[in-house]
């Protein structure tokens, strides 16, 4: 088989990224734009030793789940990986993705996951649901200034100012910005020469008020023709009945693919957009959102997601709660209404300013916000306050909602030290969620609830809310399982537990238990039997490996070339 060869293949599975998977002549093939159940004629694009990539040339027999993608450029764009799949099938794919991550990467058993995993919460709107869009500005193949997306690995842009996931107002606003550029000879930014002015246009819409926020990301410190932009956009928005609430620019002179700059300058209207969130129980909070702050993009689903996080937090009024990765304080302020005191931590300083202002505006006095990295702020805070027996050092609940890379180890370690009774983990990436859950469950927590949410219909992305409960530490446990039998997989059976014990005893004069070895193996990312070191009893204390024994075990694992 070589490049461009064609063959027929039945798609039997899909990757987490939405590629169809099929087998042909002993090879596994990954096929873009195909879905489970399709039989397609495909053409080879790339071959590796045991697998290859191919593209669909023709669909021979469509899957029962296949539907017509409404967007004419869905295939080229790649933003919607599964528009060609019916919505029920999309939901099944996403649930499966969460389940697979928990079993394959998290080390949880299929029975356990099936027992606790709840059905995915579908989105009411499956198109035009996004309240935010960031369009790159560039030139198309003919050289016209356009807004759209980069075509494959090229530097030209395929025009797409009316993305079907976004607001209908986007197109009108983008046309006006491009008209202003043309009128004053302003160039789009060029990634190769690093020249040109306008890089991206960020547009956000408030669902509550219908108002819009526009922010131009530019490759210079000051926006040229500022007055003229204000005139052009206000005139255009007035004419089209669009409420322009905020117009700003953000200088970004870096040669990276980070879209926004570090600062922004407001040139018309408010320095933020206002929106409000109403939970199903009727609780409503107003928020201001500045251009650099994170804000969930699917407002209807955001409300369900937050309601879910709150439900899992099980607050009764007096609890002390941490909300890590809190953004503009969305979850924090809903928590504060139901808890005693809430601490929020967030890396973007402007988002923390928003969070403080949002607390004030809503008359919420029992929330405090810190700006910085969760993995630095939390350990530092704990170090300073743990000795005072401050309630914040022994919180009842911790909520975390990290970006795709998940929680930093230092953050997780401190969370474990703080021993909250419950941890609510809101995740946008099942793989890092599974990794972090694996760690937390090796440190005395039990996975109790898992509920996926579809926040991003037409894409392969899935959000999950998870509840972890602390195993009670009042009693001691008996380790009930024979670890040696359970725990060794063929790939890493380089040394048995007895060999490790013997090595540590001989070299360091220390006696280590199988439990400690398994804890350290898990810490090092080695595969161990699931939940063996958690007692079946709820009221059980798991002894933790002391540091000197940990160091000795790590040394033994290195000696046996297991890490
Ligand atoms: N809970 C918020 C935000 C979630 S998105 C909401 O629902 O609106 C994740 C947030 O984590 C973003 O606001 C991002 O700026 C922030 N963030 C990213 N890395 C961080 C870190 N290391 N420490 C703290 N916050 C971080």
Coordinates of C-alpha atoms and ligand atoms in Angstrom, one line a residue:
X1 CA 0.0 0.0 0.0
X2 CA 1.3 3.4 -0.8
X3 CA 0.2 7.0 -0.9
X4 CA -2.9 7.7 -3.0
X5 CA -3.8 4.0 -3.2
X6 CA -7.5 3.6 -2.9
X7 CA -9.5 0.9 -1.1
X8 CA -13.0 0.2 0.4
X9 CA -13.3 0.1 4.2
X10 CA -16.0 -0.2 6.8
X11 CA -15.7 2.3 9.8
X12 CA -16.1 0.4 13.0
X13 CA -14.9 3.0 15.6
X14 CA -13.9 6.6 16.1
X15 CA -11.0 8.4 17.8
X16 CA -11.5 11.0 20.4
X17 CA -10.6 13.6 17.7
X18 CA -13.5 12.4 15.5
X19 CA -11.5 10.4 12.9
X20 CA -13.2 7.2 11.7
X21 CA -11.3 3.9 12.4
X22 CA -11.3 0.8 10.3
X23 CA -9.3 -2.3 9.6
X24 CA -8.0 -3.3 6.2
X25 CA -5.4 -6.0 5.5
X26 CA -4.2 -6.1 9.1
X27 CA -3.7 -2.4 9.2
X28 CA -5.6 0.1 11.3
X29 CA -6.7 3.1 9.2
X30 CA -7.7 6.6 10.5
X31 CA -10.0 8.3 8.1
X32 CA -11.0 11.9 8.3
X33 CA -14.7 12.9 7.7
X34 CA -15.9 9.3 8.1
X35 CA -18.1 8.1 11.0
X36 CA -18.9 4.8 12.6
X37 CA -21.1 2.7 10.3
X38 CA -20.0 4.2 7.0
X39 CA -18.5 2.1 4.3
X40 CA -16.2 4.4 2.2
X41 CA -13.8 4.4 -0.6
X42 CA -10.7 6.1 0.7
X43 CA -7.3 7.3 -0.5
X44 CA -4.1 6.8 1.5
X45 CA -2.5 10.0 2.7
X46 CA 0.1 8.7 5.1
X47 CA 1.5 5.2 6.1
X48 CA 3.2 4.2 9.3
X49 CA 4.4 0.8 10.3
X50 CA 1.1 -0.7 11.6
X51 CA -1.4 2.0 10.8
X52 CA -2.1 4.7 8.3
X53 CA -4.2 7.7 7.5
X54 CA -6.6 8.1 4.6
X55 CA -9.3 10.5 3.3
X56 CA -12.8 9.8 2.1
X57 CA -13.1 9.8 -1.7
X58 CA -16.7 8.6 -1.8
X59 CA -19.2 7.3 0.6
X60 CA -20.3 3.9 -0.6
X61 CA -22.8 3.0 2.2
X62 CA -23.6 5.8 4.6
X63 CA -23.9 5.1 8.3
X64 CA -27.4 5.3 9.8
X65 CA -26.0 8.1 12.0
X66 CA -24.9 10.2 9.0
X67 CA -26.6 13.5 8.3
X68 CA -26.0 16.3 5.8
X69 CA -23.6 18.9 7.3
X70 CA -25.4 22.2 7.1
X71 CA -22.2 24.2 6.8
X72 CA -20.8 24.2 3.2
X73 CA -17.2 24.5 4.5
X74 CA -17.5 22.1 7.5
X75 CA -14.9 19.7 6.0
X76 CA -12.3 22.3 5.2
X77 CA -12.7 24.3 8.4
X78 CA -12.2 21.5 10.9
X79 CA -13.7 23.5 13.8
X80 CA -16.8 21.2 13.7
X81 CA -15.3 17.7 13.4
X82 CA -18.6 15.9 13.5
X83 CA -21.3 18.0 11.8
X84 CA -21.9 15.0 9.5
X85 CA -23.2 13.0 12.5
X86 CA -26.7 13.1 13.9
X87 CA -27.0 14.7 17.3
X88 CA -27.8 11.5 19.2
X89 CA -24.7 9.8 17.7
X90 CA -22.6 12.9 18.7
X91 CA -23.8 12.5 22.3
X92 CA -23.0 8.8 22.2
X93 CA -19.5 9.5 20.9
X94 CA -18.9 12.0 23.7
X95 CA -20.2 9.8 26.5
X96 CA -17.9 7.0 25.2
X97 CA -15.0 9.4 25.2
X98 CA -15.5 10.1 28.9
X99 CA -16.0 6.4 29.7
X100 CA -12.9 5.4 27.7
X101 CA -10.7 8.0 29.4
X102 CA -11.8 6.9 32.9
X103 CA -11.3 3.2 32.2
X104 CA -8.1 3.4 30.0
X105 CA -6.3 6.4 31.6
X106 CA -8.0 6.7 35.0
X107 CA -7.6 3.0 35.9
X108 CA -11.3 2.7 37.0
X109 CA -13.1 -0.5 36.2
X110 CA -15.7 -0.6 33.5
X111 CA -18.3 -1.8 36.1
X112 CA -17.5 1.1 38.4
X113 CA -17.8 3.7 35.6
X114 CA -21.0 2.2 34.2
X115 CA -22.5 2.2 37.7
X116 CA -21.8 5.8 38.5
X117 CA -21.7 7.6 35.1
X118 CA -24.9 9.5 34.4
X119 CA -26.3 10.2 30.9
X120 CA -24.8 13.2 29.0
X121 CA -26.7 16.4 29.3
X122 CA -27.6 17.5 25.7
X123 CA -27.6 21.1 24.5
X124 CA -30.9 22.8 23.7
X125 CA -29.3 24.7 20.8
X126 CA -27.1 22.7 18.5
X127 CA -26.3 25.6 16.1
X128 CA -25.8 29.4 16.7
X129 CA -25.2 28.6 20.4
X130 CA -21.8 30.3 20.7
X131 CA -21.7 33.7 22.4
X132 CA -18.1 34.2 21.4
X133 CA -16.0 34.1 18.3
X134 CA -12.4 34.9 17.4
X135 CA -11.9 35.4 13.7
X136 CA -8.4 35.7 12.2
X137 CA -8.2 38.5 9.6
X138 CA -6.0 37.8 6.5
X139 CA -6.1 37.5 2.8
X140 CA -7.8 34.8 0.8
X141 CA -6.2 33.1 -2.2
X142 CA -7.3 36.0 -4.5
X143 CA -5.7 38.5 -2.1
X144 CA -8.9 40.0 -0.7
X145 CA -9.0 40.9 3.0
X146 CA -11.3 38.4 4.7
X147 CA -12.3 37.0 8.1
X148 CA -12.4 33.2 8.4
X149 CA -10.0 30.5 9.3
X150 CA -6.6 29.4 8.1
X151 CA -6.8 26.9 5.3
X152 CA -4.9 23.7 6.3
X153 CA -1.2 24.4 6.8
X154 CA -1.3 27.5 4.5
X155 CA -1.1 31.2 5.3
X156 CA -4.2 32.0 3.4
X157 CA -7.6 32.4 4.9
X158 CA -10.9 30.7 3.8
X159 CA -13.6 33.3 4.3
X160 CA -16.2 32.2 6.9
X161 CA -17.6 35.3 8.6
X162 CA -20.9 33.6 9.1
X163 CA -20.0 30.5 11.2
X164 CA -23.1 28.6 11.9
X165 CA -22.2 28.1 15.5
X166 CA -21.9 31.8 16.2
X167 CA -24.2 34.8 16.4
X168 CA -25.7 36.2 13.1
X169 CA -24.4 39.7 14.1
X170 CA -20.8 38.5 13.7
X171 CA -20.9 38.8 9.9
X172 CA -22.2 42.4 9.9
X173 CA -19.6 43.5 12.4
X174 CA -16.7 41.8 10.5
X175 CA -17.9 43.4 7.2
X176 CA -17.7 46.7 8.9
X177 CA -14.2 46.2 10.3
X178 CA -13.0 45.0 6.9
X179 CA -14.6 48.0 5.3
X180 CA -12.7 50.3 7.7
X181 CA -9.4 48.5 6.9
X182 CA -9.9 48.9 3.2
X183 CA -10.9 52.5 3.5
X184 CA -7.7 53.5 5.4
X185 CA -5.3 51.1 3.8
X186 CA -4.8 49.0 6.9
X187 CA -3.2 45.6 6.3
X188 CA -4.1 42.3 7.9
X189 CA -1.3 40.8 10.0
X190 CA 0.9 38.4 8.0
X191 CA 2.3 35.4 10.0
X192 CA 5.4 35.1 7.8
X193 CA 6.5 38.7 7.5
X194 CA 5.1 39.6 10.9
X195 CA 3.9 42.8 9.2
X196 CA 0.4 44.2 9.0
X197 CA -1.9 45.5 11.7
X198 CA -5.1 43.6 12.3
X199 CA -4.7 40.1 13.6
X200 CA -8.0 38.9 15.0
X201 CA -11.5 40.2 15.8
X202 CA -13.0 39.0 19.1
X203 CA -16.8 39.3 19.2
X204 CA -18.9 38.4 22.3
X205 CA -22.7 38.6 22.7
X206 CA -24.6 38.9 25.9
X207 CA -27.6 36.6 26.0
X208 CA -29.3 38.6 28.7
X209 CA -29.2 42.0 26.9
X210 CA -28.4 41.1 23.3
X211 CA -25.5 43.6 23.5
X212 CA -22.2 43.0 21.7
X213 CA -18.5 43.5 22.6
X214 CA -15.9 43.8 19.9
X215 CA -12.1 43.7 20.5
X216 CA -9.5 44.1 17.7
X217 CA -6.3 42.2 18.3
X218 CA -3.6 44.3 16.7
X219 CA 0.1 44.0 15.9
X220 CA 0.9 47.5 17.2
X221 CA 0.8 49.4 20.5
X222 CA -1.8 51.9 19.4
X223 CA -4.7 51.4 17.1
X224 CA -4.4 53.6 13.9
X225 CA -7.6 55.4 12.7
X226 CA -9.3 54.8 16.0
X227 CA -11.9 57.5 15.6
X228 CA -12.8 56.3 12.2
X229 CA -13.3 52.7 13.5
X230 CA -15.6 53.9 16.2
X231 CA -17.6 55.9 13.6
X232 CA -17.8 53.0 11.2
X233 CA -18.8 50.4 13.7
X234 CA -21.3 52.5 15.6
X235 CA -23.0 53.6 12.3
X236 CA -23.1 50.0 11.0
X237 CA -24.5 48.6 14.3
X238 CA -27.1 51.4 14.6
X239 CA -28.2 50.7 11.1
X240 CA -28.5 46.9 11.7
X241 CA -30.1 47.2 15.1
X242 CA -27.1 45.8 16.9
X243 CA -26.3 47.1 20.4
X244 CA -22.6 47.7 20.5
X245 CA -21.8 47.9 24.2
X246 CA -18.0 47.8 24.2
X247 CA -15.3 48.4 21.6
X248 CA -11.7 47.9 22.4
X249 CA -8.3 46.8 21.1
X250 CA -5.7 44.5 22.5
X251 CA -2.0 45.0 21.4
X252 CA -0.3 41.7 20.7
X253 CA 3.1 42.0 19.2
X254 CA 4.3 38.5 19.9
X255 CA 5.1 36.0 17.2
X256 CA 3.0 33.1 18.8
X257 CA -0.4 31.6 18.2
X258 CA -1.7 33.1 21.5
X259 CA -4.6 35.2 20.2
X260 CA -5.1 37.9 22.8
X261 CA -2.5 40.4 24.1
X262 CA -2.0 41.0 27.8
X263 CA -3.8 44.3 28.0
X264 CA -6.7 46.0 26.2
X265 CA -7.8 49.6 25.6
X266 CA -11.4 50.6 25.5
X267 CA -12.2 53.1 22.7
X268 CA -16.0 53.2 22.9
X269 CA -18.7 52.1 25.4
X270 CA -17.9 50.1 28.6
X271 CA -14.6 48.2 29.2
X272 CA -16.7 45.1 29.6
X273 CA -19.8 43.3 28.5
X274 CA -22.6 42.6 31.0
X275 CA -24.5 39.3 31.1
X276 CA -26.5 37.4 33.7
X277 CA -26.8 33.7 34.5
X278 CA -29.9 32.2 35.9
X279 CA -29.8 28.7 37.3
X280 CA -32.8 26.3 37.1
X281 CA -33.6 27.0 40.8
X282 CA -34.2 30.7 39.9
X283 CA -30.9 32.0 41.4
X284 CA -29.7 34.8 39.2
X285 CA -26.4 36.7 39.2
X286 CA -25.2 39.5 36.9
X287 CA -21.6 39.5 35.6
X288 CA -19.3 41.9 33.9
X289 CA -16.9 40.2 31.5
X290 CA -13.8 42.1 30.2
X291 CA -12.2 41.1 26.8
X292 CA -9.4 39.1 28.3
X293 CA -11.5 37.1 30.7
X294 CA -12.8 33.6 30.2
X295 CA -16.5 33.1 29.9
X296 CA -18.3 29.9 28.9
X297 CA -19.4 30.0 25.2
X298 CA -22.7 28.1 25.3
X299 CA -24.9 30.1 27.7
X300 CA -27.7 27.6 28.0
X301 CA -25.4 24.8 28.8
X302 CA -23.3 26.9 31.1
X303 CA -26.3 27.3 33.4
X304 CA -26.9 23.6 33.5
X305 CA -23.2 22.9 34.1
X306 CA -23.0 25.3 37.0
X307 CA -26.2 23.9 38.4
X308 CA -24.6 20.5 38.3
X309 CA -21.4 21.7 40.0
X310 CA -23.5 23.2 42.7
X311 CA -25.6 20.1 43.1
X312 CA -22.4 18.0 43.5
X313 CA -21.0 20.5 46.1
X314 CA -24.0 19.7 48.4
X315 CA -23.8 23.0 50.3
X316 CA -26.0 23.6 53.3
X317 CA -25.0 27.2 54.2
X318 CA -21.9 27.2 56.4
X319 CA -19.2 25.5 54.3
X320 CA -15.8 26.9 53.4
X321 CA -15.2 26.4 49.7
X322 CA -12.3 27.0 47.3
X323 CA -13.0 27.6 43.6
X324 CA -9.8 27.1 41.7
X325 CA -9.5 28.4 38.1
X326 CA -12.4 30.6 38.9
X327 CA -12.3 33.1 35.9
X328 CA -14.7 36.0 36.6
X329 CA -16.1 34.3 39.6
X330 CA -19.1 32.6 37.9
X331 CA -19.1 29.4 39.9
X332 CA -17.6 31.1 43.0
X333 CA -20.5 33.5 43.4
X334 CA -23.2 30.9 43.0
X335 CA -21.3 28.9 45.6
X336 CA -21.0 31.9 47.9
X337 CA -24.8 32.3 47.9
X338 CA -25.1 28.8 49.4
X339 CA -21.9 28.5 51.5
X340 CA -20.2 30.2 54.5
X341 CA -17.1 31.5 52.7
X342 CA -15.6 31.1 49.2
X343 CA -12.0 31.6 48.0
X344 CA -11.4 32.0 44.3
X345 CA -8.1 31.7 42.4
X346 CA -7.4 32.7 38.8
X347 CA -4.4 33.4 36.7
X348 CA -5.7 36.3 34.5
X349 CA -5.6 39.5 36.6
X350 CA -8.3 41.2 34.6
X351 CA -10.6 38.2 35.3
X352 CA -9.9 38.6 39.1
X353 CA -10.8 42.3 38.8
X354 CA -14.1 41.2 37.2
X355 CA -14.7 38.6 39.9
X356 CA -14.2 41.2 42.7
X357 CA -16.4 43.7 40.9
X358 CA -19.0 41.0 40.3
X359 CA -19.1 40.1 44.0
X360 CA -19.6 43.8 44.9
X361 CA -22.4 44.3 42.3
X362 CA -24.3 41.4 43.5
X363 CA -23.9 42.3 47.2
X364 CA -21.8 39.1 47.9
X365 CA -19.4 39.8 50.8
X366 CA -18.4 36.2 51.6
X367 CA -16.1 35.7 48.6
X368 CA -12.4 36.6 48.3
X369 CA -10.4 36.3 45.1
X370 CA -6.7 35.8 44.5
X371 CA -4.8 36.5 41.3
X372 CA -2.1 34.0 40.4
X373 CA -1.4 30.4 39.4
X374 CA -3.5 27.9 41.4
X375 CA -0.4 25.8 41.8
X376 CA 1.4 28.7 43.5
X377 CA -1.3 30.6 45.3
X378 CA -2.8 27.5 47.0
X379 CA 0.4 25.9 48.4
X380 CA 1.6 29.4 49.6
X381 CA -1.7 30.2 51.2
X382 CA -1.8 26.8 52.9
X383 CA 1.7 27.1 54.2
X384 CA 0.9 30.5 55.8
X385 CA -2.5 29.6 57.2
X386 CA -2.5 25.9 58.0
X387 CA -0.8 26.5 61.4
X388 CA -3.5 29.0 62.5
X389 CA -6.1 26.4 62.1
X390 CA -7.8 28.7 59.6
X391 CA -11.0 27.2 58.3
X392 CA -9.8 27.9 54.7
X393 CA -7.0 25.4 55.3
X394 CA -9.5 22.7 56.0
X395 CA -12.2 23.5 53.5
X396 CA -15.4 21.4 53.2
X397 CA -15.5 21.6 49.4
X398 CA -13.0 22.4 46.6
X399 CA -14.2 23.1 43.1
X400 CA -11.6 23.0 40.3
X401 CA -12.3 24.0 36.7
X402 CA -8.9 23.9 35.0
X403 CA -8.0 24.5 31.3
X404 CA -7.4 21.5 29.0
X405 CA -4.0 20.6 30.5
X406 CA -5.7 19.8 33.8
X407 CA -4.4 20.6 37.3
X408 CA -0.8 21.0 38.1
X409 CA 0.7 18.5 40.5
X410 CA 1.6 21.0 43.1
X411 CA -2.1 22.1 43.1
X412 CA -3.3 18.5 43.5
X413 CA -0.9 17.8 46.2
X414 CA -2.0 20.8 48.3
X415 CA -5.6 19.9 47.7
X416 CA -5.0 16.5 49.2
X417 CA -3.2 18.1 52.2
X418 CA -6.2 20.3 52.8
X419 CA -8.5 17.3 52.9
X420 CA -11.8 18.7 51.7
X421 CA -14.7 16.4 52.2
X422 CA -15.7 16.8 48.6
X423 CA -13.9 17.8 45.4
X424 CA -16.0 18.9 42.4
X425 CA -13.9 18.6 39.3
X426 CA -15.3 20.4 36.2
X427 CA -13.2 19.4 33.2
X428 CA -13.1 20.2 29.5
X429 CA -10.6 17.4 28.7
X430 CA -11.5 13.8 29.7
X431 CA -7.8 12.6 29.4
X432 CA -6.4 15.0 31.9
X433 CA -9.5 14.6 34.1
X434 CA -8.8 10.8 34.2
X435 CA -5.1 11.4 35.0
X436 CA -6.0 13.8 37.9
X437 CA -8.7 11.5 39.2
X438 CA -6.3 8.6 39.3
X439 CA -4.0 10.6 41.5
X440 CA -6.7 11.9 43.8
X441 CA -8.2 8.4 44.1
X442 CA -4.8 7.1 45.1
X443 CA -4.7 9.7 47.9
X444 CA -7.9 8.9 49.8
X445 CA -10.7 10.0 47.5
X446 CA -13.4 8.0 45.9
X447 CA -15.1 8.7 42.6
X448 CA -18.8 9.1 43.4
X449 CA -20.5 10.9 40.5
X450 CA -19.7 11.5 36.8
X451 CA -21.9 13.6 34.6
X452 CA -20.9 14.7 31.1
X453 CA -22.3 17.8 29.4
X454 CA -22.4 18.7 25.8
X455 CA -21.3 22.3 25.7
X456 CA -20.0 22.2 22.1
X457 CA -22.4 20.5 19.7
X458 CA -20.8 19.6 16.3
X459 CA -17.4 19.4 17.9
X460 CA -15.8 16.4 19.6
X461 CA -15.3 18.3 22.8
X462 CA -17.0 17.3 26.0
X463 CA -17.3 18.8 29.4
X464 CA -17.6 16.6 32.6
X465 CA -18.6 17.3 36.1
X466 CA -17.3 14.8 38.7
X467 CA -17.7 14.4 42.4
X468 CA -15.0 12.9 44.6
X469 CA -15.7 12.1 48.2
X470 CA -13.1 11.8 50.9
X471 CA -12.8 8.4 52.4
X472 CA -13.3 8.7 56.1
X473 CA -10.1 8.7 58.1
X474 CA -11.4 7.7 61.5
X475 CA -10.6 4.0 61.3
X476 CA -7.8 2.0 60.1
X477 CA -8.1 -0.5 57.3
X478 CA -7.0 -3.9 56.5
X479 CA -5.8 -4.1 53.0
X480 CA -8.1 -6.7 51.7
X481 CA -6.5 -7.8 48.4
X482 CA -3.4 -9.6 47.5
X483 CA -1.5 -6.9 45.8
X484 CA 1.1 -9.0 44.1
X485 CA -1.5 -11.0 42.3
X486 CA -3.6 -8.0 41.3
X487 CA -1.1 -5.5 40.3
X488 CA 1.5 -6.5 37.9
X489 CA 0.9 -6.0 34.3
X490 CA 3.2 -7.9 31.8
X491 CA 4.7 -4.7 30.5
X492 CA 6.1 -3.6 33.8
X493 CA 6.6 -6.8 35.7
X494 CA 10.3 -6.0 36.0
X495 CA 10.4 -6.6 39.7
X496 CA 7.8 -8.1 42.0
X497 CA 6.8 -6.5 45.3
X498 CA 9.0 -8.9 47.2
X499 CA 12.0 -8.0 45.1
X500 CA 11.4 -4.3 45.7
X501 CA 11.0 -4.9 49.4
X502 CA 14.2 -7.0 49.5
X503 CA 16.1 -4.3 47.6
X504 CA 14.9 -1.5 49.9
X505 CA 15.7 -3.5 53.0
X506 CA 19.1 -4.4 51.9
X507 CA 20.1 -1.0 50.6
X508 CA 18.4 1.3 53.1
X509 CA 17.5 -1.0 56.0
X510 CA 13.9 0.1 55.6
X511 CA 10.9 -2.2 55.6
X512 CA 8.2 -1.1 53.1
X513 CA 4.7 -2.6 52.7
X514 CA 3.1 -3.6 49.4
X515 CA 0.6 -0.8 50.0
X516 CA 3.4 1.8 50.1
X517 CA 5.0 0.4 47.0
X518 CA 1.7 0.5 45.1
X519 CA 1.2 4.1 46.2
X520 CA 4.5 5.2 44.9
X521 CA 4.1 3.2 41.7
X522 CA 0.9 5.0 41.1
X523 CA 2.5 8.3 41.8
X524 CA 5.1 7.5 39.2
X525 CA 2.4 6.8 36.7
X526 CA 2.9 3.0 36.7
X527 CA -0.1 0.9 36.1
X528 CA -1.5 -0.7 39.3
X529 CA -4.6 -2.6 40.0
X530 CA -7.6 -0.3 40.4
X531 CA -8.5 0.8 43.8
X532 CA -6.5 -1.9 45.6
X533 CA -5.3 0.5 48.2
X534 CA -8.7 1.9 49.0
X535 CA -10.7 -0.1 51.4
X536 CA -14.1 -1.4 50.5
X537 CA -15.2 0.2 53.7
X538 CA -16.2 3.8 53.6
X539 CA -14.8 4.5 57.1
X540 CA -11.2 3.5 56.3
X541 CA -7.9 5.3 56.7
X542 CA -5.3 4.6 54.1
X543 CA -1.8 4.9 55.7
X544 CA 0.4 7.1 53.5
X545 CA 4.0 6.3 52.6
X546 CA 6.4 8.5 54.6
X547 CA 8.9 10.5 52.5
X548 CA 12.1 8.5 53.4
X549 CA 10.4 5.3 52.3
X550 CA 9.0 7.0 49.2
X551 CA 12.6 8.0 48.2
X552 CA 13.8 4.5 48.8
X553 CA 11.0 2.9 46.7
X554 CA 11.6 5.4 43.9
X555 CA 15.3 4.5 43.9
X556 CA 14.3 0.8 43.7
X557 CA 11.9 1.4 40.8
X558 CA 14.8 3.2 39.1
X559 CA 17.1 0.3 39.9
X560 CA 14.7 -2.1 38.3
X561 CA 14.3 0.2 35.3
X562 CA 10.6 0.5 35.9
X563 CA 10.8 4.3 35.8
Ligands
LIG1 N1 -14.6 28.5 36.3 C1 -14.6 29.6 35.4 C2 -13.4 29.5 34.4 C3 -13.0 28.1 33.9 S1 -11.9 28.1 32.5 C4 -15.8 29.6 34.5 O1 -16.6 28.6 34.5 O2 -16.1 30.7 34.0 C5 -10.3 27.9 33.2 C6 -9.8 29.2 33.9 O3 -8.5 28.8 34.4 C7 -9.5 30.3 32.9 O4 -10.2 31.5 33.4 C8 -8.0 30.5 32.9 O5 -7.6 31.8 32.8 C9 -7.6 30.0 34.2 N2 -6.3 29.4 34.4 C10 -5.5 28.8 33.5 N3 -4.3 28.4 34.1 C11 -4.4 28.7 35.4 C12 -3.6 28.4 36.5 N4 -2.4 27.8 36.4 N5 -4.0 28.9 37.7 C13 -5.2 29.5 37.9 N6 -6.0 29.7 36.8 C14 -5.7 29.3 35.6

